[in-house]
Amino acid sequence: MDQTRRTFLRGAAALAGPLPQRTPPAVFYAYVGCFTTEQRRARGDGIHVYRMDPATGAWSHLQHLGDLVNPSFLILSRDQRFLYSAHGDEKYATSFAVDNDTGRLTLLNRADTGGGNGAHHALDHSGRFLVVANYASGTVAVLPVRPDGSLADHVQVVGLPGEAGPHRVEQTSSHPHHVVFDPSGRFVAVPDKGLDRVFVFRFDQATGRLSPTEQGSVRTRSGYAPRHAAFHPTLPVAWVINELGSTTTTYQFDPRQGALRPVQILPSTPPDYTGGNTGAEILVSADGRFVYCSNRGHDSIAVYATDPKTGLLTSTGWTPTQGRGPRFISLDPSQRFLYAANEQGDTVVTFRVDGASGRLTPTGQVVQTASPATIAFAGHAGGGR
């Protein structure tokens, strides 16, 4: 039996029914990055740290870190001892130490990303390398992570070749907006909004170096502007939210060659919606049964159910985010709550997740914070960390 067949069978068995939700830990922390500059018409002031009640999903404010420019994406190390920030319109990434007992942050250092406007980054499975998408420069960079959690300057910068898409403003050149590792950690997918391509690189887990796959990239429909991607946890399937196309594409993924093949395209907005919209974030539940996408314009979250054998999507509805411009959405570590960061609405809105249907219900809890762009969660069992 080949590897692809085994992967499909494992996925089908795992997804035959709803997975039991994990018992909520006693301590959760949420880290929110907010855009800061006039260039982005932003009103935010850096990074905010919150303590989260895992039973109700409610937040209480713990810390504010100012003097930061456009923290555009936040990610925690697997052991949750360190947090890393990319910075929109800047040429560096920043590392922070996380206090084991309080969740509070302390700045460690900044390191050169070799390009401008870091839109997103991801840690490899070992936690020894940070891969950054330089949106303005059209490059992907690799930064080593030192044993103390601090970052070293980039050791590799890779360009993304191709012809720009047709949009005269949003697609003037290469604009990688996301980097995501496949479940094996051997491949990195990079949706390029400017080139209408999704690139895939092999990742050398020993050296941290990126190299193109034989396929190199897969083209999307012209003008779709692929923005973010997510992999199924067990099936050889990936999904991409297309920003300008307001669609979600399902791809079959070859886990040996790192090749993508599109098999389905669905709209991310309702069929009766006729207004303007751009797709923003995509995420998949930990059990792989549901995919969520955020819409800016329609200001909603699209909910899809996944086929347990093929990963193909079925739309199950849309939930208003109760705020303008939901740039980012995220599930908390227990998968019981989904949070929408309404960048233009200056709110983070809480939704309870139905584990059986994936349906979202607002809890009524709204955090007021200016220009929220990203959220990272930490959670541990017990009273401390």
Coordinates of C-alpha atoms in Angstrom, one line a residue:
M1 CA 0.0 0.0 0.0
D2 CA 1.5 3.3 -1.0
Q3 CA 2.0 6.3 1.3
T4 CA -0.8 8.4 -0.1
R5 CA -3.3 5.5 0.3
R6 CA -2.2 4.9 3.9
T7 CA -2.6 8.6 4.6
F8 CA -6.1 8.7 3.3
L9 CA -7.1 5.6 5.3
R10 CA -5.7 7.1 8.5
G11 CA -7.6 10.3 7.8
A12 CA -10.9 8.6 7.1
A13 CA -10.7 6.5 10.3
A14 CA -9.8 9.5 12.3
L15 CA -12.6 11.6 10.9
A16 CA -15.4 9.1 11.0
G17 CA -17.0 11.0 13.8
P18 CA -16.6 14.1 16.0
L19 CA -13.4 14.0 18.0
P20 CA -13.8 14.6 21.7
Q21 CA -12.8 18.1 22.6
R22 CA -9.8 18.4 24.9
T23 CA -10.3 19.4 28.5
P24 CA -9.6 23.1 28.8
P25 CA -6.3 23.9 30.6
A26 CA -6.4 26.1 33.7
V27 CA -4.4 28.9 32.0
F28 CA -4.7 30.4 28.5
Y29 CA -3.0 33.6 27.2
A30 CA -3.7 35.5 24.1
Y31 CA -1.2 37.8 22.3
V32 CA -2.7 40.4 20.0
G33 CA -0.6 42.4 17.5
C34 CA -2.1 45.7 16.3
F35 CA -1.0 47.8 13.4
T36 CA 0.4 51.2 14.3
T37 CA 1.3 53.5 11.4
E38 CA -0.6 56.2 9.5
Q39 CA 0.5 54.5 6.2
R40 CA -1.8 51.7 7.1
R41 CA -4.5 54.0 8.4
A42 CA -3.9 52.2 11.7
R43 CA -4.9 53.2 15.2
G44 CA -3.1 50.5 17.2
D45 CA -0.2 50.6 19.5
G46 CA 1.8 47.4 19.5
I47 CA 1.2 44.0 21.2
H48 CA -1.3 43.4 24.0
V49 CA -1.3 40.4 26.3
Y50 CA -4.5 38.9 27.8
R51 CA -5.3 36.2 30.2
M52 CA -8.2 34.0 28.9
D53 CA -10.8 32.2 30.9
P54 CA -10.9 28.8 29.1
A55 CA -14.4 28.1 30.4
T56 CA -16.1 31.2 29.1
G57 CA -13.6 32.5 26.5
A58 CA -13.5 35.9 28.2
W59 CA -10.2 38.0 28.2
S60 CA -8.6 40.2 30.9
H61 CA -5.8 42.6 30.0
L62 CA -2.3 41.8 31.4
Q63 CA 0.3 43.8 29.5
H64 CA 0.9 46.3 26.7
L65 CA 4.2 46.5 24.7
G66 CA 4.5 49.7 22.8
D67 CA 7.3 51.2 20.7
L68 CA 6.6 48.5 18.1
V69 CA 5.9 49.1 14.4
N70 CA 3.1 47.1 12.8
P71 CA 3.4 43.7 14.5
S72 CA 1.7 41.9 11.5
F73 CA 1.9 38.3 12.6
L74 CA 2.7 36.5 15.9
I75 CA 3.7 32.9 16.5
L76 CA 4.8 31.0 19.6
S77 CA 7.5 28.4 19.8
R78 CA 6.2 24.8 20.4
D79 CA 7.3 24.9 24.0
Q80 CA 5.6 28.3 24.3
R81 CA 8.8 29.9 25.9
F82 CA 9.2 32.4 23.0
L83 CA 7.1 34.6 20.8
Y84 CA 8.1 35.9 17.4
S85 CA 6.7 38.9 15.5
A86 CA 6.9 40.0 11.9
H87 CA 6.6 43.7 11.2
G88 CA 4.6 45.2 8.3
D89 CA 6.7 47.8 6.3
E90 CA 9.9 46.9 8.2
K91 CA 12.9 44.7 7.5
Y92 CA 13.2 42.7 10.7
A93 CA 11.6 40.1 12.9
T94 CA 11.5 40.4 16.7
S95 CA 11.8 37.7 19.4
F96 CA 10.4 37.8 22.9
A97 CA 10.8 35.6 26.0
V98 CA 7.5 34.5 27.6
D99 CA 7.4 34.5 31.4
N100 CA 6.6 30.9 32.5
D101 CA 4.3 32.0 35.4
T102 CA 2.6 35.1 34.1
G103 CA 2.5 35.0 30.3
R104 CA 4.2 38.4 30.1
L105 CA 6.7 39.2 27.4
T106 CA 10.2 40.5 27.5
L107 CA 12.0 41.7 24.3
L108 CA 15.0 39.7 23.3
N109 CA 16.2 41.0 20.0
R110 CA 15.5 41.9 16.4
A111 CA 17.0 40.3 13.3
D112 CA 17.3 41.2 9.6
T113 CA 14.8 39.4 7.3
G114 CA 16.6 40.4 4.1
G115 CA 13.5 42.1 2.7
G116 CA 10.6 44.5 3.4
N117 CA 7.2 44.2 4.9
G118 CA 7.2 40.9 6.7
A119 CA 3.6 39.7 6.3
H120 CA 3.9 36.2 7.9
H121 CA 6.3 33.7 9.2
A122 CA 6.5 30.1 10.5
L123 CA 8.8 28.0 12.7
D124 CA 10.1 24.7 11.4
H125 CA 9.2 21.6 13.4
S126 CA 12.5 21.7 15.3
G127 CA 12.1 25.3 16.3
R128 CA 15.6 26.1 15.0
F129 CA 14.5 28.2 11.9
L130 CA 12.1 30.9 11.2
V131 CA 10.8 31.3 7.6
V132 CA 9.5 34.7 6.7
A133 CA 7.4 36.0 3.8
N134 CA 8.7 39.4 2.7
Y135 CA 5.6 40.8 1.0
A136 CA 7.1 44.0 -0.5
S137 CA 10.4 42.5 -1.7
G138 CA 8.9 39.3 -3.2
T139 CA 11.2 37.0 -1.2
V140 CA 11.2 34.3 1.4
A141 CA 13.9 34.4 4.0
V142 CA 15.3 31.9 6.6
L143 CA 16.5 33.1 10.0
P144 CA 18.2 30.8 12.5
V145 CA 16.7 30.6 16.0
R146 CA 19.4 30.6 18.7
P147 CA 19.2 28.2 21.7
D148 CA 18.2 31.2 24.0
G149 CA 15.2 31.9 21.7
S150 CA 16.7 35.0 20.0
L151 CA 17.0 35.4 16.3
A152 CA 20.0 35.6 14.0
D153 CA 20.0 37.5 10.8
H154 CA 18.8 35.8 7.6
V155 CA 21.0 33.1 6.2
Q156 CA 19.0 32.6 2.9
V157 CA 16.8 34.8 0.8
V158 CA 14.9 33.2 -2.1
G159 CA 13.2 35.1 -4.9
L160 CA 9.8 34.1 -6.4
P161 CA 9.8 34.2 -10.2
G162 CA 6.8 34.7 -12.4
E163 CA 4.6 37.1 -14.3
A164 CA 2.5 39.6 -12.3
G165 CA -1.2 39.2 -12.2
P166 CA -3.7 41.6 -13.9
H167 CA -4.6 43.8 -11.0
R168 CA -2.8 47.1 -11.5
V169 CA -2.5 48.0 -7.8
E170 CA -2.4 44.7 -5.9
Q171 CA -0.4 42.6 -8.4
T172 CA 2.4 44.8 -9.6
S173 CA 5.1 42.2 -8.6
S174 CA 5.7 39.2 -6.4
H175 CA 3.8 39.5 -3.1
P176 CA 4.2 36.4 -0.9
H177 CA 1.7 36.8 2.0
H178 CA 2.0 33.5 3.8
V179 CA 4.4 30.6 4.6
V180 CA 3.1 27.3 6.0
F181 CA 4.8 24.0 6.6
D182 CA 3.1 20.8 5.5
P183 CA 2.4 18.3 8.3
S184 CA 5.7 16.4 7.7
G185 CA 7.8 19.6 8.0
R186 CA 9.6 18.7 4.7
F187 CA 7.8 21.3 2.5
V188 CA 6.9 25.0 2.8
A189 CA 3.9 26.4 0.8
V190 CA 4.0 30.1 -0.1
P191 CA 0.9 31.7 -1.7
D192 CA 2.0 34.6 -3.8
K193 CA -0.7 37.2 -4.1
G194 CA 1.1 39.2 -6.8
L195 CA 1.9 36.4 -9.2
D196 CA -1.3 34.3 -8.9
R197 CA 0.9 31.3 -7.9
V198 CA 1.3 29.0 -4.9
F199 CA 5.0 28.1 -4.5
V200 CA 6.2 25.0 -2.7
F201 CA 9.8 24.6 -1.5
R202 CA 11.6 21.6 0.0
F203 CA 12.9 22.4 3.4
D204 CA 16.2 20.8 4.6
Q205 CA 15.5 20.0 8.2
A206 CA 19.2 19.8 9.0
T207 CA 20.4 23.0 7.4
G208 CA 17.2 25.1 7.2
R209 CA 17.7 25.7 3.5
L210 CA 14.9 26.1 1.0
S211 CA 15.0 24.6 -2.5
P212 CA 12.3 24.5 -5.2
T213 CA 10.3 21.4 -5.9
E214 CA 10.2 19.9 -9.4
Q215 CA 6.8 21.5 -9.9
G216 CA 8.0 24.8 -8.3
S217 CA 4.6 26.4 -8.2
V218 CA 1.0 26.0 -9.3
R219 CA -0.9 28.8 -11.1
T220 CA -4.3 30.0 -9.8
R221 CA -6.9 31.6 -12.0
S222 CA -5.8 34.9 -13.3
G223 CA -6.5 37.7 -10.8
Y224 CA -7.4 35.4 -7.9
A225 CA -4.4 36.6 -5.7
P226 CA -3.8 33.6 -3.4
R227 CA -3.2 34.9 0.1
H228 CA -3.1 32.2 2.8
A229 CA -3.0 28.4 2.9
A230 CA -3.8 25.6 5.3
F231 CA -3.0 21.8 5.3
H232 CA -5.3 19.0 6.4
P233 CA -3.7 17.4 9.5
T234 CA -3.8 13.9 8.0
L235 CA -5.1 13.9 4.5
P236 CA -2.8 14.9 1.6
V237 CA -4.9 18.1 1.0
A238 CA -4.3 21.8 1.2
W239 CA -6.7 24.8 0.9
V240 CA -6.0 28.3 -0.2
I241 CA -8.0 31.5 0.3
N242 CA -7.8 33.7 -2.8
E243 CA -7.9 37.4 -1.7
L244 CA -9.1 39.1 -4.9
G245 CA -11.1 36.1 -6.2
S246 CA -13.0 35.8 -2.9
T247 CA -12.8 32.0 -3.3
T248 CA -11.4 29.0 -1.6
T249 CA -9.4 26.4 -3.6
T250 CA -8.9 22.8 -2.6
Y251 CA -5.7 21.1 -3.7
Q252 CA -4.5 17.5 -3.7
F253 CA -1.0 17.5 -2.2
D254 CA 1.6 14.9 -3.2
P255 CA 3.5 14.3 0.1
R256 CA 6.5 12.8 -1.7
Q257 CA 7.1 15.4 -4.4
G258 CA 5.4 18.4 -2.7
A259 CA 3.2 19.0 -5.8
L260 CA -0.2 20.7 -5.7
R261 CA -3.1 19.9 -8.0
P262 CA -6.3 22.0 -7.8
V263 CA -9.5 20.0 -7.6
Q264 CA -12.2 22.4 -6.4
I265 CA -13.0 26.1 -6.2
L266 CA -15.9 27.5 -4.0
P267 CA -16.9 31.1 -3.4
S268 CA -16.1 32.5 0.1
T269 CA -19.1 34.7 0.1
P270 CA -22.8 33.9 -0.3
P271 CA -24.3 33.6 -3.8
D272 CA -26.6 36.5 -3.2
Y273 CA -23.9 38.9 -2.0
T274 CA -23.0 41.5 -4.7
G275 CA -20.8 43.9 -2.9
G276 CA -17.0 44.2 -2.8
N277 CA -14.9 41.7 -0.8
T278 CA -11.4 40.4 -0.3
G279 CA -10.6 37.1 1.4
A280 CA -8.2 37.3 4.3
E281 CA -7.5 34.3 6.6
I282 CA -8.1 30.6 6.4
L283 CA -7.8 28.0 9.2
V284 CA -8.7 24.3 9.7
S285 CA -9.9 22.7 12.9
A286 CA -7.5 20.4 14.7
D287 CA -9.5 17.4 13.6
G288 CA -9.6 18.5 10.0
R289 CA -13.5 18.4 9.8
F290 CA -14.0 22.2 9.3
V291 CA -12.4 25.0 7.4
Y292 CA -13.0 28.7 8.2
C293 CA -12.3 31.7 6.0
S294 CA -12.7 35.4 6.8
N295 CA -14.2 37.9 4.4
R296 CA -13.5 41.6 4.4
G297 CA -16.4 43.5 2.8
H298 CA -19.0 40.9 3.5
D299 CA -17.4 41.0 7.0
S300 CA -18.1 37.4 7.8
I301 CA -16.6 34.0 8.4
A302 CA -17.3 31.3 5.8
V303 CA -17.7 27.8 7.3
Y304 CA -17.0 24.7 5.3
A305 CA -17.3 21.0 6.2
T306 CA -14.7 18.7 4.7
D307 CA -15.2 15.4 3.1
P308 CA -13.4 12.8 5.4
K309 CA -12.0 10.9 2.4
T310 CA -11.2 13.6 -0.2
G311 CA -11.0 16.8 1.7
L312 CA -13.4 18.5 -0.7
L313 CA -15.4 21.3 0.9
T314 CA -19.1 21.9 1.3
S315 CA -20.3 25.3 2.4
T316 CA -22.4 25.3 5.5
G317 CA -23.0 29.0 6.0
W318 CA -21.6 32.4 6.9
T319 CA -21.4 34.1 10.3
P320 CA -21.1 37.9 10.6
T321 CA -17.9 39.0 12.5
Q322 CA -19.8 41.9 14.1
G323 CA -17.0 44.3 13.0
R324 CA -15.4 45.6 9.8
G325 CA -12.4 44.1 8.1
P326 CA -11.8 40.7 9.8
R327 CA -8.1 40.4 8.8
F328 CA -7.4 37.5 11.1
I329 CA -9.3 34.6 12.7
S330 CA -8.1 31.9 15.1
L331 CA -9.2 29.0 17.2
D332 CA -8.1 28.8 20.8
P333 CA -6.1 25.8 21.8
S334 CA -9.1 23.9 23.1
Q335 CA -11.0 24.4 19.8
R336 CA -14.0 25.6 21.8
F337 CA -13.8 29.3 20.8
L338 CA -13.0 31.2 17.5
Y339 CA -11.8 34.8 17.6
A340 CA -12.2 37.3 14.8
A341 CA -9.8 40.2 14.8
N342 CA -11.8 43.0 13.0
E343 CA -8.9 45.3 11.9
Q344 CA -11.1 48.2 10.7
G345 CA -13.7 47.6 13.5
D346 CA -11.1 47.8 16.3
T347 CA -12.5 44.7 18.0
V348 CA -11.8 41.1 18.8
V349 CA -15.1 39.2 18.8
T350 CA -15.6 35.8 20.5
F351 CA -17.6 32.9 19.0
R352 CA -18.4 29.5 20.5
V353 CA -17.7 26.6 18.2
D354 CA -20.2 23.7 17.9
G355 CA -17.9 20.6 17.8
A356 CA -20.4 18.6 15.8
S357 CA -21.4 21.0 13.1
G358 CA -18.6 23.6 13.2
R359 CA -21.3 26.3 13.6
L360 CA -20.2 29.6 15.2
T361 CA -22.3 31.4 17.8
P362 CA -21.3 34.8 19.2
T363 CA -20.8 34.8 23.0
G364 CA -21.4 38.5 23.4
Q365 CA -17.8 39.0 24.5
V366 CA -16.0 41.8 22.6
V367 CA -12.5 43.1 23.3
Q368 CA -11.9 46.7 22.2
T369 CA -8.5 47.1 20.7
A370 CA -7.4 49.3 17.8
S371 CA -6.4 47.8 14.5
P372 CA -5.9 44.1 15.6
A373 CA -4.0 42.2 12.9
T374 CA -3.0 38.9 14.5
I375 CA -3.6 36.6 17.5
A376 CA -1.4 33.9 19.1
F377 CA -2.5 31.6 21.9
A378 CA -0.7 29.8 24.7
G379 CA -2.3 27.3 26.9
H380 CA -1.1 25.0 29.7
A381 CA -2.8 22.6 32.2
G382 CA -2.5 23.4 35.9
G383 CA -2.2 26.7 37.7
G384 CA 1.2 27.7 36.3
R385 CA 3.1 27.4 33.1

